[in-house]
mmCIF file of C-alpha atoms in Angstrom:
data_model
loop_
_atom_site.group_PDB
_atom_site.id
_atom_site.type_symbol
_atom_site.label_atom_id
_atom_site.label_comp_id
_atom_site.label_asym_id
_atom_site.label_seq_id
_atom_site.Cartn_x
_atom_site.Cartn_y
_atom_site.Cartn_z
ATOM 1 C CA MET W 10 9.652 32.638 -47.412
ATOM 2 C CA LEU W 11 11.060 30.652 -44.486
ATOM 3 C CA PRO W 12 13.427 28.164 -45.298
ATOM 4 C CA ARG W 13 13.209 24.440 -44.191
ATOM 5 C CA SER W 14 15.573 21.799 -43.943
ATOM 6 C CA GLY W 15 16.960 20.536 -47.246
ATOM 7 C CA ASP W 16 16.119 23.727 -49.111
ATOM 8 C CA VAL W 17 18.986 24.959 -51.503
ATOM 9 C CA LEU W 18 19.101 28.660 -51.289
ATOM 10 C CA HIS W 19 21.202 31.330 -53.475
ATOM 11 C CA VAL W 20 22.418 33.645 -51.088
ATOM 12 C CA THR W 21 23.541 37.122 -52.185
ATOM 13 C CA ARG W 22 24.441 40.362 -51.024
ATOM 14 C CA ALA W 23 20.721 40.823 -50.931
ATOM 15 C CA ALA W 24 20.367 38.906 -47.788
ATOM 16 C CA SER W 25 23.288 40.313 -46.126
ATOM 17 C CA VAL W 26 26.232 42.757 -47.024
ATOM 18 C CA GLN W 27 28.835 39.727 -45.994
ATOM 19 C CA PHE W 28 27.877 37.846 -49.168
ATOM 20 C CA THR W 29 29.452 40.067 -51.691
ATOM 21 C CA GLU W 30 30.474 36.611 -53.275
ATOM 22 C CA PRO W 31 27.115 34.777 -53.761
ATOM 23 C CA ILE W 32 27.234 30.959 -52.069
ATOM 24 C CA LEU W 33 24.895 28.205 -52.658
ATOM 25 C CA PHE W 34 23.358 26.912 -49.256
ATOM 26 C CA ARG W 35 21.828 23.933 -48.196
ATOM 27 C CA VAL W 36 19.492 24.547 -45.014
ATOM 28 C CA ILE W 37 19.911 22.109 -42.093
ATOM 29 C CA ARG W 38 17.749 24.177 -39.695
ATOM 30 C CA VAL W 39 16.330 27.590 -39.397
ATOM 31 C CA HIS W 40 16.951 28.769 -35.723
ATOM 32 C CA ASP W 41 14.454 30.050 -33.362
ATOM 33 C CA TRP W 42 16.298 32.489 -31.877
ATOM 34 C CA THR W 43 14.744 36.268 -31.217
ATOM 35 C CA THR W 44 16.420 38.322 -34.017
ATOM 36 C CA TYR W 45 15.466 41.343 -35.834
ATOM 37 C CA ASP W 46 12.055 41.545 -37.925
ATOM 38 C CA GLY W 47 12.678 39.455 -41.251
ATOM 39 C CA TRP W 48 16.222 38.254 -40.215
ATOM 40 C CA ALA W 49 16.984 34.445 -39.321
ATOM 41 C CA TRP W 50 19.861 32.550 -38.325
ATOM 42 C CA LEU W 51 20.400 29.409 -40.479
ATOM 43 C CA ASP W 52 22.738 26.266 -40.084
ATOM 44 C CA GLY W 53 23.733 24.310 -43.088
ATOM 45 C CA TYR W 54 26.122 23.572 -45.932
ATOM 46 C CA GLU W 55 28.125 25.762 -48.593
ATOM 47 C CA LEU W 56 27.754 23.878 -51.835
ATOM 48 C CA ASN W 57 29.934 23.838 -54.554
ATOM 49 C CA ALA W 58 28.799 24.240 -58.357
ATOM 50 C CA ALA W 59 28.255 20.869 -58.499
ATOM 51 C CA GLY W 60 26.306 20.641 -55.464
ATOM 52 C CA GLU W 61 28.535 19.139 -53.429
ATOM 53 C CA ALA W 62 29.178 20.107 -49.467
ATOM 54 C CA VAL W 63 32.338 22.145 -48.937
ATOM 55 C CA ASP W 64 31.754 23.717 -45.840
ATOM 56 C CA ARG W 65 29.367 23.701 -42.776
ATOM 57 C CA ARG W 66 28.167 27.321 -41.767
ATOM 58 C CA SER W 67 25.751 29.372 -39.745
ATOM 59 C CA ILE W 68 24.561 32.461 -41.509
ATOM 60 C CA PHE W 69 22.546 35.506 -40.354
ATOM 61 C CA VAL W 70 20.166 36.430 -43.405
ATOM 62 C CA GLN W 71 17.659 38.872 -44.361
ATOM 63 C CA LEU W 72 14.800 36.328 -45.271
ATOM 64 C CA SER W 73 13.588 38.509 -48.341
ATOM 65 C CA GLY W 74 16.821 38.460 -49.802
ATOM 66 C CA LEU W 75 17.043 34.786 -50.386
ATOM 67 C CA ARG W 76 16.109 33.063 -53.407
ATOM 68 C CA GLN W 77 15.214 29.254 -53.206
ATOM 69 C CA LEU W 78 16.678 27.309 -55.865
ATOM 70 C CA ARG W 79 15.434 23.865 -55.225
ATOM 71 C CA PRO W 80 12.490 22.889 -52.994
ATOM 72 C CA ASN W 81 12.907 20.529 -49.980
ATOM 73 C CA ALA W 82 13.270 17.266 -51.830
ATOM 74 C CA GLY W 83 12.732 15.043 -48.558
ATOM 75 C CA PRO W 84 10.038 12.387 -48.450
ATOM 76 C CA ARG W 85 6.561 13.756 -47.761
ATOM 77 C CA GLY W 86 4.739 10.492 -46.582
ATOM 78 C CA ARG W 87 5.159 8.641 -49.762
ATOM 79 C CA VAL W 88 5.523 4.801 -49.631
ATOM 80 C CA VAL W 89 8.374 3.408 -51.832
ATOM 81 C CA LYS W 90 7.833 -0.179 -52.895
ATOM 82 C CA PRO W 91 11.263 -1.936 -53.100
ATOM 83 C CA SER W 92 12.308 -3.570 -56.633
ATOM 84 C CA PRO W 93 11.889 -7.260 -56.651
ATOM 85 C CA VAL W 94 15.193 -9.000 -56.366
ATOM 86 C CA ARG W 95 16.716 -11.292 -59.012
ATOM 87 C CA THR W 96 18.422 -14.164 -57.846
ATOM 88 C CA GLY W 97 20.083 -16.788 -60.209
#
């Protein structure tokens, strides 16, 4: 699975030995840098238990060890109609 911008991931030791303590991570971007097969550099935010960003990080992970918690929730060409405005 190649993560996309906006994805929230559970990153554990399965993704890299550096994550002895699992983290939640919201992806900003996946770099196209040449790395080992099945590995990638990700930029994003480490999240706390409430889902709030607490630290910006770049991480090097094995893609097969990532677990996606929430798919990208960004707009997908959907038109949102504004609510009517009440006056008086």
